[in-house]
PDB file of C-alpha atoms in Angstrom:
ATOM      1  CA  MET A  85     -18.726  -1.267 -29.194  1.00  0.00           C
ATOM      2  CA  ALA A  86     -15.659   0.854 -29.896  1.00  0.00           C
ATOM      3  CA  ASP A  87     -12.161  -0.565 -29.527  1.00  0.00           C
ATOM      4  CA  VAL A  88     -11.367  -1.016 -25.866  1.00  0.00           C
ATOM      5  CA  GLY A  89      -7.821  -1.296 -24.673  1.00  0.00           C
ATOM      6  CA  PRO A  90      -6.645  -3.390 -21.701  1.00  0.00           C
ATOM      7  CA  VAL A  91      -7.911  -2.140 -18.325  1.00  0.00           C
ATOM      8  CA  GLU A  92      -5.681  -2.115 -15.280  1.00  0.00           C
ATOM      9  CA  TYR A  93      -5.703  -0.775 -11.805  1.00  0.00           C
ATOM     10  CA  VAL A  94      -2.959   0.784  -9.684  1.00  0.00           C
ATOM     11  CA  VAL A  95      -2.765   1.519  -5.995  1.00  0.00           C
ATOM     12  CA  ILE A  96      -0.495   4.574  -5.461  1.00  0.00           C
ATOM     13  CA  GLU A  97       0.466   4.792  -1.813  1.00  0.00           C
ATOM     14  CA  PHE A  98       1.692   7.913   0.040  1.00  0.00           C
ATOM     15  CA  PRO A  99       3.265   6.940   3.370  1.00  0.00           C
ATOM     16  CA  GLY A 100       2.523   9.318   6.180  1.00  0.00           C
ATOM     17  CA  ASN A 101      -0.597  10.595   4.328  1.00  0.00           C
ATOM     18  CA  ARG A 102       1.569  13.022   2.319  1.00  0.00           C
ATOM     19  CA  PHE A 103      -0.450  13.241  -0.924  1.00  0.00           C
ATOM     20  CA  LYS A 104      -0.013  16.744  -2.276  1.00  0.00           C
ATOM     21  CA  GLY A 105      -1.329  16.346  -5.806  1.00  0.00           C
ATOM     22  CA  GLU A 106       1.946  16.218  -7.661  1.00  0.00           C
ATOM     23  CA  ILE A 107       0.802  13.317  -9.845  1.00  0.00           C
ATOM     24  CA  VAL A 108      -2.405  14.991 -11.009  1.00  0.00           C
ATOM     25  CA  PRO A 109      -0.973  17.105 -13.844  1.00  0.00           C
ATOM     26  CA  VAL A 110       0.839  14.117 -15.394  1.00  0.00           C
ATOM     27  CA  LEU A 111      -2.259  11.945 -15.067  1.00  0.00           C
ATOM     28  CA  ALA A 112      -4.363  14.738 -16.664  1.00  0.00           C
ATOM     29  CA  GLU A 113      -1.855  14.972 -19.540  1.00  0.00           C
ATOM     30  CA  LEU A 114      -2.051  11.199 -20.186  1.00  0.00           C
ATOM     31  CA  VAL A 115      -5.866  11.484 -20.278  1.00  0.00           C
ATOM     32  CA  ASP A 116      -5.857  14.540 -22.506  1.00  0.00           C
ATOM     33  CA  ASN A 117      -3.400  12.907 -24.946  1.00  0.00           C
ATOM     34  CA  GLY A 118      -5.607   9.751 -25.216  1.00  0.00           C
ATOM     35  CA  VAL A 119      -3.028   7.446 -23.624  1.00  0.00           C
ATOM     36  CA  VAL A 120      -5.355   6.358 -20.791  1.00  0.00           C
ATOM     37  CA  ARG A 121      -9.024   6.795 -19.927  1.00  0.00           C
ATOM     38  CA  ILE A 122      -9.972   6.944 -16.259  1.00  0.00           C
ATOM     39  CA  LEU A 123     -12.756   4.467 -15.373  1.00  0.00           C
ATOM     40  CA  ASP A 124     -12.803   4.842 -11.578  1.00  0.00           C
ATOM     41  CA  VAL A 125     -10.851   6.587  -8.749  1.00  0.00           C
ATOM     42  CA  VAL A 126     -11.192   5.952  -5.062  1.00  0.00           C
ATOM     43  CA  PHE A 127      -8.991   7.366  -2.277  1.00  0.00           C
ATOM     44  CA  ILE A 128      -8.044   5.271   0.700  1.00  0.00           C
ATOM     45  CA  LYS A 129      -6.794   6.618   4.033  1.00  0.00           C
ATOM     46  CA  LYS A 130      -5.533   4.272   6.752  1.00  0.00           C
ATOM     47  CA  ASP A 131      -4.680   5.739  10.102  1.00  0.00           C
ATOM     48  CA  ALA A 132      -2.020   4.482  12.568  1.00  0.00           C
ATOM     49  CA  GLU A 133      -4.658   2.188  14.178  1.00  0.00           C
ATOM     50  CA  GLU A 134      -5.465   0.739  10.685  1.00  0.00           C
ATOM     51  CA  THR A 135      -8.897   2.311  10.498  1.00  0.00           C
ATOM     52  CA  VAL A 136      -9.738   2.672   6.847  1.00  0.00           C
ATOM     53  CA  THR A 137     -11.732   5.528   5.318  1.00  0.00           C
ATOM     54  CA  LEU A 138     -12.722   5.492   1.608  1.00  0.00           C
ATOM     55  CA  PHE A 139     -13.575   8.570  -0.491  1.00  0.00           C
ATOM     56  CA  GLU A 140     -14.883   8.775  -4.015  1.00  0.00           C
ATOM     57  CA  TYR A 141     -12.770  11.338  -5.866  1.00  0.00           C
ATOM     58  CA  ASP A 142     -15.510  13.970  -5.844  1.00  0.00           C
ATOM     59  CA  GLY A 143     -16.227  13.508  -2.109  1.00  0.00           C
ATOM     60  CA  LEU A 144     -12.891  14.747  -0.800  1.00  0.00           C
ATOM     61  CA  ASP A 145     -12.329  18.484  -0.832  1.00  0.00           C
ATOM     62  CA  ASP A 146      -8.585  18.178  -0.468  1.00  0.00           C
ATOM     63  CA  VAL A 147      -8.356  15.969  -3.587  1.00  0.00           C
ATOM     64  CA  LEU A 148     -10.464  18.359  -5.575  1.00  0.00           C
ATOM     65  CA  GLU A 149      -8.186  21.144  -4.440  1.00  0.00           C
ATOM     66  CA  PHE A 150      -5.221  19.232  -5.945  1.00  0.00           C
ATOM     67  CA  GLY A 151      -6.832  19.324  -9.388  1.00  0.00           C
ATOM     68  CA  PHE A 152      -8.400  15.908  -9.663  1.00  0.00           C
ATOM     69  CA  ALA A 153     -11.719  17.498 -10.685  1.00  0.00           C
ATOM     70  CA  ASP A 154      -9.961  18.612 -13.898  1.00  0.00           C
ATOM     71  CA  VAL A 155      -9.050  15.062 -14.951  1.00  0.00           C
ATOM     72  CA  GLU A 156     -11.524  13.784 -17.532  1.00  0.00           C
ATOM     73  CA  GLY A 157     -13.141  10.378 -17.043  1.00  0.00           C
ATOM     74  CA  GLU A 158     -16.203   8.542 -15.763  1.00  0.00           C
ATOM     75  CA  ALA A 159     -14.588   7.899 -12.366  1.00  0.00           C
ATOM     76  CA  GLY A 160     -17.205   5.725 -10.729  1.00  0.00           C
ATOM     77  CA  GLY A 161     -18.990   2.441 -10.488  1.00  0.00           C
ATOM     78  CA  VAL A 162     -16.341   0.064 -11.755  1.00  0.00           C
ATOM     79  CA  LEU A 163     -14.876  -0.959  -8.374  1.00  0.00           C
ATOM     80  CA  SER A 164     -16.775  -3.263  -6.096  1.00  0.00           C
ATOM     81  CA  ASP A 165     -16.802  -3.367  -2.328  1.00  0.00           C
ATOM     82  CA  GLU A 166     -14.582  -6.400  -2.501  1.00  0.00           C
ATOM     83  CA  ASP A 167     -12.074  -4.530  -4.737  1.00  0.00           C
ATOM     84  CA  LEU A 168     -11.949  -1.684  -2.252  1.00  0.00           C
ATOM     85  CA  ARG A 169     -11.452  -4.085   0.687  1.00  0.00           C
ATOM     86  CA  MET A 170      -8.523  -5.855  -1.084  1.00  0.00           C
ATOM     87  CA  ALA A 171      -6.934  -2.533  -2.075  1.00  0.00           C
ATOM     88  CA  ALA A 172      -7.204  -1.230   1.497  1.00  0.00           C
ATOM     89  CA  GLU A 173      -5.395  -4.342   2.775  1.00  0.00           C
ATOM     90  CA  VAL A 174      -2.229  -3.417   0.862  1.00  0.00           C
ATOM     91  CA  VAL A 175      -2.115   0.170   2.127  1.00  0.00           C
ATOM     92  CA  ALA A 176       0.283   0.564   5.110  1.00  0.00           C
ATOM     93  CA  PRO A 177      -0.847   2.091   8.334  1.00  0.00           C
ATOM     94  CA  ASP A 178      -0.624   5.937   8.471  1.00  0.00           C
ATOM     95  CA  SER A 179      -0.767   6.162   4.676  1.00  0.00           C
ATOM     96  CA  SER A 180      -3.136   7.299   2.012  1.00  0.00           C
ATOM     97  CA  ALA A 181      -3.546   5.885  -1.478  1.00  0.00           C
ATOM     98  CA  ALA A 182      -5.303   6.525  -4.794  1.00  0.00           C
ATOM     99  CA  LEU A 183      -6.831   3.418  -6.358  1.00  0.00           C
ATOM    100  CA  ILE A 184      -7.189   4.250 -10.057  1.00  0.00           C
ATOM    101  CA  VAL A 185      -8.720   2.006 -12.761  1.00  0.00           C
ATOM    102  CA  TRP A 186      -7.814   3.083 -16.292  1.00  0.00           C
ATOM    103  CA  GLU A 187      -8.117   1.818 -19.777  1.00  0.00           C
ATOM    104  CA  ASP A 188      -4.821   1.745 -21.751  1.00  0.00           C
ATOM    105  CA  ARG A 189      -6.227   3.633 -24.816  1.00  0.00           C
ATOM    106  CA  TRP A 190      -2.778   3.370 -26.470  1.00  0.00           C
ATOM    107  CA  ALA A 191      -3.376  -0.423 -26.784  1.00  0.00           C
ATOM    108  CA  ALA A 192      -6.997  -0.368 -27.963  1.00  0.00           C
ATOM    109  CA  ARG A 193      -6.182  -0.774 -31.668  1.00  0.00           C
ATOM    110  CA  LEU A 194      -3.775  -3.642 -30.988  1.00  0.00           C
ATOM    111  CA  ALA A 195      -6.326  -5.368 -28.720  1.00  0.00           C
ATOM    112  CA  GLN A 196      -8.951  -5.081 -31.470  1.00  0.00           C
ATOM    113  CA  THR A 197      -6.570  -6.433 -34.125  1.00  0.00           C
ATOM    114  CA  ILE A 198      -5.684  -9.367 -31.898  1.00  0.00           C
ATOM    115  CA  GLN A 199      -9.375 -10.115 -31.462  1.00  0.00           C
ATOM    116  CA  ASP A 200     -10.099  -9.703 -35.212  1.00  0.00           C
ATOM    117  CA  ALA A 201      -7.264 -12.168 -35.954  1.00  0.00           C
ATOM    118  CA  GLY A 202      -8.908 -14.784 -33.687  1.00  0.00           C
ATOM    119  CA  GLY A 203      -6.410 -14.273 -30.889  1.00  0.00           C
ATOM    120  CA  ARG A 204      -6.803 -13.323 -27.294  1.00  0.00           C
ATOM    121  CA  ILE A 205      -4.550 -12.163 -24.507  1.00  0.00           C
ATOM    122  CA  THR A 206      -4.770 -14.816 -21.889  1.00  0.00           C
ATOM    123  CA  THR A 207      -2.812 -13.231 -19.087  1.00  0.00           C
ATOM    124  CA  GLY A 208      -0.588 -10.319 -18.164  1.00  0.00           C
ATOM    125  CA  GLU A 209       0.773  -8.492 -15.128  1.00  0.00           C
ATOM    126  CA  ARG A 210       2.390  -5.210 -14.328  1.00  0.00           C
ATOM    127  CA  ILE A 211       5.985  -5.786 -13.347  1.00  0.00           C
ATOM    128  CA  PRO A 212       6.973  -3.503 -10.374  1.00  0.00           C
ATOM    129  CA  GLN A 213       9.408  -0.766 -11.291  1.00  0.00           C
ATOM    130  CA  GLN A 214      12.057  -1.932  -8.806  1.00  0.00           C
ATOM    131  CA  ILE A 215      12.251  -5.363 -10.489  1.00  0.00           C
ATOM    132  CA  VAL A 216      12.532  -3.874 -13.925  1.00  0.00           C
ATOM    133  CA  GLU A 217      15.264  -1.492 -12.770  1.00  0.00           C
ATOM    134  CA  LYS A 218      17.229  -4.312 -11.246  1.00  0.00           C
ATOM    135  CA  ALA A 219      16.878  -6.552 -14.331  1.00  0.00           C
ATOM    136  CA  LEU A 220      17.926  -3.711 -16.670  1.00  0.00           C
ATOM    137  CA  ALA A 221      20.900  -2.830 -14.453  1.00  0.00           C
ATOM    138  CA  GLY A 222      21.964  -6.498 -14.673  1.00  0.00           C
ATOM    139  CA  ILE A 223      21.752  -6.390 -18.510  1.00  0.00           C
ATOM    140  CA  GLU A 224      23.696  -3.143 -18.663  1.00  0.00           C
ATOM    141  CA  ALA A 225      26.445  -4.594 -16.379  1.00  0.00           C
ATOM    142  CA  ASP A 226      27.040  -7.508 -18.807  1.00  0.00           C
TER     143      ASP A 226
END
């Protein structure tokens, strides 16, 4: 098997169901440059009454209109029904979200080197941007 980088997911929420596709060109650029590889994409819509509707990326005309069809990747089959249920729980009422699973291709070589050296990454977590900004602001203030 080829080197595989760490795989992560993100839930990108748009309050008020205001997704307009602005993120698609940057995501496409990351894919085209080999930084990430898309493994799955599902769109979640939750109305004001908290009714959830799920769409595969190719099943939503509006999303295709925003250019997601031009983003390379397998985009399917990685997420389970349980994954989708848990992601939908974090989406606020009257919001839409993109649940994206991607491989961090930029880290594939490092991951393989760690494995070849007999090591393994035992845990990791994405630190929310707001926490990083606050921590860095504190360092800069010192």
